[in-house]
GROMACS .gro file of C-alpha atoms in nm:
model
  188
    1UNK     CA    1  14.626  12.668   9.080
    2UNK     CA    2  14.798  12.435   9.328
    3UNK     CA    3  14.399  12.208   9.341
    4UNK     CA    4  14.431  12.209   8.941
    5UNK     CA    5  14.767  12.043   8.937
    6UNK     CA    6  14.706  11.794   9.193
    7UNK     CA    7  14.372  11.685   8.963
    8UNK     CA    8  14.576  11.639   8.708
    9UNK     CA    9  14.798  11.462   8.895
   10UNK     CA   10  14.528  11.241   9.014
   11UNK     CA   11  14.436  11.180   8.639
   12UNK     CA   12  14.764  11.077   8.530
   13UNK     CA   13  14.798  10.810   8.818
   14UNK     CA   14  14.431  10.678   8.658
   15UNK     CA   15  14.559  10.665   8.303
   16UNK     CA   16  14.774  10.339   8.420
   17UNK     CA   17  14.498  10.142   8.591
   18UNK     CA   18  14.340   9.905   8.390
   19UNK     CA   19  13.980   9.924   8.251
   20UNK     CA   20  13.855   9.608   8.458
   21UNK     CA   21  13.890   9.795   8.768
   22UNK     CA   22  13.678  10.034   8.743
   23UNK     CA   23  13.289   9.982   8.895
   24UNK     CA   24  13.143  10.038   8.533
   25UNK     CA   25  13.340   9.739   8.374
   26UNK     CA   26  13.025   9.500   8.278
   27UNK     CA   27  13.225   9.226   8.392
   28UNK     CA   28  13.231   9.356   8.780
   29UNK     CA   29  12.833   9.452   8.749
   30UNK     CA   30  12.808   9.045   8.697
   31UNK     CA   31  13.023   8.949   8.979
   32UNK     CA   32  12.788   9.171   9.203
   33UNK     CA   33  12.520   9.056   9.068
   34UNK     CA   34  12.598   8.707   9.103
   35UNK     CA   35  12.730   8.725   9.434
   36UNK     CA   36  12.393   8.937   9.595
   37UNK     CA   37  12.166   8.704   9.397
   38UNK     CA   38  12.379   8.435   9.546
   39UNK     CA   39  12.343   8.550   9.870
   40UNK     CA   40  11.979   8.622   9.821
   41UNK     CA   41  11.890   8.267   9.688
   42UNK     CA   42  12.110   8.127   9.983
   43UNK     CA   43  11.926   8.286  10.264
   44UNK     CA   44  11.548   8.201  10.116
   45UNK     CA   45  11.679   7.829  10.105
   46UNK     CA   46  11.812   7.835  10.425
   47UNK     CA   47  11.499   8.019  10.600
   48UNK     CA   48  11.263   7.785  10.411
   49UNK     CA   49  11.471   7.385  10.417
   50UNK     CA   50  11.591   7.493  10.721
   51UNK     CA   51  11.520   7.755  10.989
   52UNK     CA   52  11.114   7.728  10.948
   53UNK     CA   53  11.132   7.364  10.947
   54UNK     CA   54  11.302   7.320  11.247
   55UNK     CA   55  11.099   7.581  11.434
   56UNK     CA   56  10.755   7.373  11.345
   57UNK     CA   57  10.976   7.035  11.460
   58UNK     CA   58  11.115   7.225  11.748
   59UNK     CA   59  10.724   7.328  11.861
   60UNK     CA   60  10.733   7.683  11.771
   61UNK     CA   61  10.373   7.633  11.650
   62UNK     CA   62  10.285   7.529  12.020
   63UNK     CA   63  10.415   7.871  12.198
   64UNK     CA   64  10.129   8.168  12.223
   65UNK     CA   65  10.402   8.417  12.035
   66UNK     CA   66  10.459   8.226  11.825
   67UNK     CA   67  10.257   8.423  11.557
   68UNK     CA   68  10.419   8.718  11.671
   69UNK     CA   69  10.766   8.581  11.626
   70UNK     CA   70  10.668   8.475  11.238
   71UNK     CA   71  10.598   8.855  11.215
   72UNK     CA   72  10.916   8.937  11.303
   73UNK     CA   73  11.140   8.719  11.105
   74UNK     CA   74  10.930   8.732  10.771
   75UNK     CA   75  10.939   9.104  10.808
   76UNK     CA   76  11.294   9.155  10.871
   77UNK     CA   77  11.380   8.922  10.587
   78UNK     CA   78  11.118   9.055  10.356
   79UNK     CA   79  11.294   9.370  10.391
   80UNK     CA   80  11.629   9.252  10.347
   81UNK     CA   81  11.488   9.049  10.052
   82UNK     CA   82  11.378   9.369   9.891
   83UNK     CA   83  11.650   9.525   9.946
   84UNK     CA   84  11.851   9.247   9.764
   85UNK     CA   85  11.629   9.219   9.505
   86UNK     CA   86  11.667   9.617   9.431
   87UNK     CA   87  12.015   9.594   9.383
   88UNK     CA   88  11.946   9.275   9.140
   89UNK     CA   89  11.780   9.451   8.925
   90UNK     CA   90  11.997   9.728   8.956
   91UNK     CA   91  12.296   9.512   8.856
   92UNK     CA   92  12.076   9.306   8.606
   93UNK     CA   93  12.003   9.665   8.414
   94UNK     CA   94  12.384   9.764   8.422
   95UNK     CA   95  12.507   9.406   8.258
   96UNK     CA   96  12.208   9.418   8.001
   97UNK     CA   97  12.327   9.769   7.860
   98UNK     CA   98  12.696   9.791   7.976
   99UNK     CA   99  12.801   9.446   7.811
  100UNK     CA  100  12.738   9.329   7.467
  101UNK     CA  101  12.433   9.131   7.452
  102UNK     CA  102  12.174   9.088   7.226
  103UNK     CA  103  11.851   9.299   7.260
  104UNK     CA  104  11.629   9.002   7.317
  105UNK     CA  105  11.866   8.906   7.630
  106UNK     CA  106  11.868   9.214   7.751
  107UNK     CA  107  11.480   9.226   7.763
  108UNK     CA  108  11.507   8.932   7.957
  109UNK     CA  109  11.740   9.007   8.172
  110UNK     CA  110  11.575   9.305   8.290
  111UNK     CA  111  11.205   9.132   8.282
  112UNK     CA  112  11.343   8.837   8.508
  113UNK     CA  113  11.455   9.086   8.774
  114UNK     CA  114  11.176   9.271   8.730
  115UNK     CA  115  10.940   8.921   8.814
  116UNK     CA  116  11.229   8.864   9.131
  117UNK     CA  117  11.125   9.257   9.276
  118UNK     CA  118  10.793   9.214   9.186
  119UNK     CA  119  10.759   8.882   9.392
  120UNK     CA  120  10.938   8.981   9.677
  121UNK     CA  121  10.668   9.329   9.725
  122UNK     CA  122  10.400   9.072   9.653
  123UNK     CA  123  10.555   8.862   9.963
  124UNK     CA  124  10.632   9.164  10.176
  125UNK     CA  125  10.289   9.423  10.113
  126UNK     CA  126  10.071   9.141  10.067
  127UNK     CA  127  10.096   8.741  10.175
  128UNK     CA  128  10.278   8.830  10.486
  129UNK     CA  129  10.078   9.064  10.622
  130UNK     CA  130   9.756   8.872  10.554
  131UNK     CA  131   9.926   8.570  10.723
  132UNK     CA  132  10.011   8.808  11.012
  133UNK     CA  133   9.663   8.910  11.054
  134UNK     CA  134   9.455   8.544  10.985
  135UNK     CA  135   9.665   8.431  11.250
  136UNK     CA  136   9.677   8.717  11.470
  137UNK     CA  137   9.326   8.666  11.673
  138UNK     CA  138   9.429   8.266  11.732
  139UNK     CA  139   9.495   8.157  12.026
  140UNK     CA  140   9.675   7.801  12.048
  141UNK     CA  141   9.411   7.585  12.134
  142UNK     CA  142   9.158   7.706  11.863
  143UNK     CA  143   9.457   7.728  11.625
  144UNK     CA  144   9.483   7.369  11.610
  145UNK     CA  145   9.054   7.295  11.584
  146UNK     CA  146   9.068   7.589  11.385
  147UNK     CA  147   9.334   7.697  11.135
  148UNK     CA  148   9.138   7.936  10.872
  149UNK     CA  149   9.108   7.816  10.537
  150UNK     CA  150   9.239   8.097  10.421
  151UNK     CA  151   9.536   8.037  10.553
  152UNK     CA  152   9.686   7.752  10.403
  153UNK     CA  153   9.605   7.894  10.066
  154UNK     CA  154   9.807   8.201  10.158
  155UNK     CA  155  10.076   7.950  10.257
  156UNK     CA  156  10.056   7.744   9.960
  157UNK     CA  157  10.086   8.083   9.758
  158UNK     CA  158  10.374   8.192   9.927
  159UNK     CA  159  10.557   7.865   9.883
  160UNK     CA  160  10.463   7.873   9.496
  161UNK     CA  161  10.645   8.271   9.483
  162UNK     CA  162  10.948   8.088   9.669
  163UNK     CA  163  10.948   7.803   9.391
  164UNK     CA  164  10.909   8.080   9.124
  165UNK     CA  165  11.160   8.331   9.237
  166UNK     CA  166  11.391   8.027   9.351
  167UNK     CA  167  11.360   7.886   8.988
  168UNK     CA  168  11.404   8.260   8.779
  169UNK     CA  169  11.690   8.315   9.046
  170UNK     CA  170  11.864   7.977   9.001
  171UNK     CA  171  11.860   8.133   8.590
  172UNK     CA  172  11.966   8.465   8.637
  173UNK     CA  173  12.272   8.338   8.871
  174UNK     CA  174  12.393   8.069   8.572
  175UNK     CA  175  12.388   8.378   8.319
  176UNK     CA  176  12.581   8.566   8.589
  177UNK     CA  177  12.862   8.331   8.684
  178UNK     CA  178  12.832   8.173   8.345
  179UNK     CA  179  13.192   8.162   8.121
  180UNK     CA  180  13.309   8.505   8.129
  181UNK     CA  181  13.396   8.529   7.733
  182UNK     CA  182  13.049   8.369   7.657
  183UNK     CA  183  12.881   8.599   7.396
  184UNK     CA  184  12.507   8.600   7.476
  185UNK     CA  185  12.326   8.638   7.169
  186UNK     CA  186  11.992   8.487   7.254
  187UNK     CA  187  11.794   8.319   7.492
  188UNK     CA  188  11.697   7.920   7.470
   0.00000   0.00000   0.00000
């Protein structure tokens, strides 16, 4: 009796919050969404204008590890990158059907995260990996005589993915932050 008043108790204190603050308010699914995509987009320019830049400058390329320390930073941030791009599309599905958008949008919404998860598995199960293991039997003074063929195709399809998902990101983030009393009604 007593745990049946105090839920109704509880309910009675809810009835006076406001609509916007609760997690299902379409509004707060874009403000996540921005703000991971945001994050997401930030860290992939960072590791690729900055941090792999300077390690090639710095003569990371020249150290014997150095194939095993690519391992280990690609696959930590592919993971976090799939991670991020899982809760993208999670957010992208919960502002295509909680707010009122046109059908058409929606699709797209949900398509361009779709493309953003589906390049970031591509990066994680397959490019880095192959990298990983064309590079893997080099040592550094046949790497430089020697660098497979194979492997600056797998680089130059890598950096194409980052251009791609950088680009379809860039989109999805001005829909998310864009004016918040914007009606969509259909893409350009």
């Amino acid at each position: 009796m007593k745990r049946l008043e105090l839920g109704q108790e509880a309910i009675g204190e809810l009835e006076g919050v406001g609509r916007s603050q609760f997690l299902f308010e379409p509004g707060t699914w874009k403000v996540i969404t921005g703000l991971v995509l945001a994050l997401w987009l930030g860290g992939s320019l960072v590791l690729d204008l900055v941090v792999m830049p300077s390690l090639y400058w710095a003569g990371m390329m020249a150290k014997p590890d150095f194939m095993d320390a690519g391992a280990l930073l690609f696959g930590i941030f592919n993971r976090v990158e799939l991670l991020l791009a899982g809760v993208t599309l999670s957010g992208l599905l919960a502002v295509a059907y909680l707010q009122k958008i046109s059908p058409k949008l929606q699709r797209w919404l949900i398509t361009l995260g779709a493309v953003l998860l589906a390049i970031v598995i591509v990066d994680t199960y397959g490019l880095t990996p192959s990298m990983v293991s064309l590079g893997a039997p080099l040592s550094w003074p046949t790497l430089l005589s020697d660098l497979p063929t194979g492997m600056n195709q797998l680089h130059g399809a890598y950096f194409a993915l980052e251009t791609v998902k950088l680009s379809i990101g860039a989109l999805v983030l001005g829909l998310c932050i864009g004016h918040p009393d914007r009606t969509y009604s259909s893409v350009s």
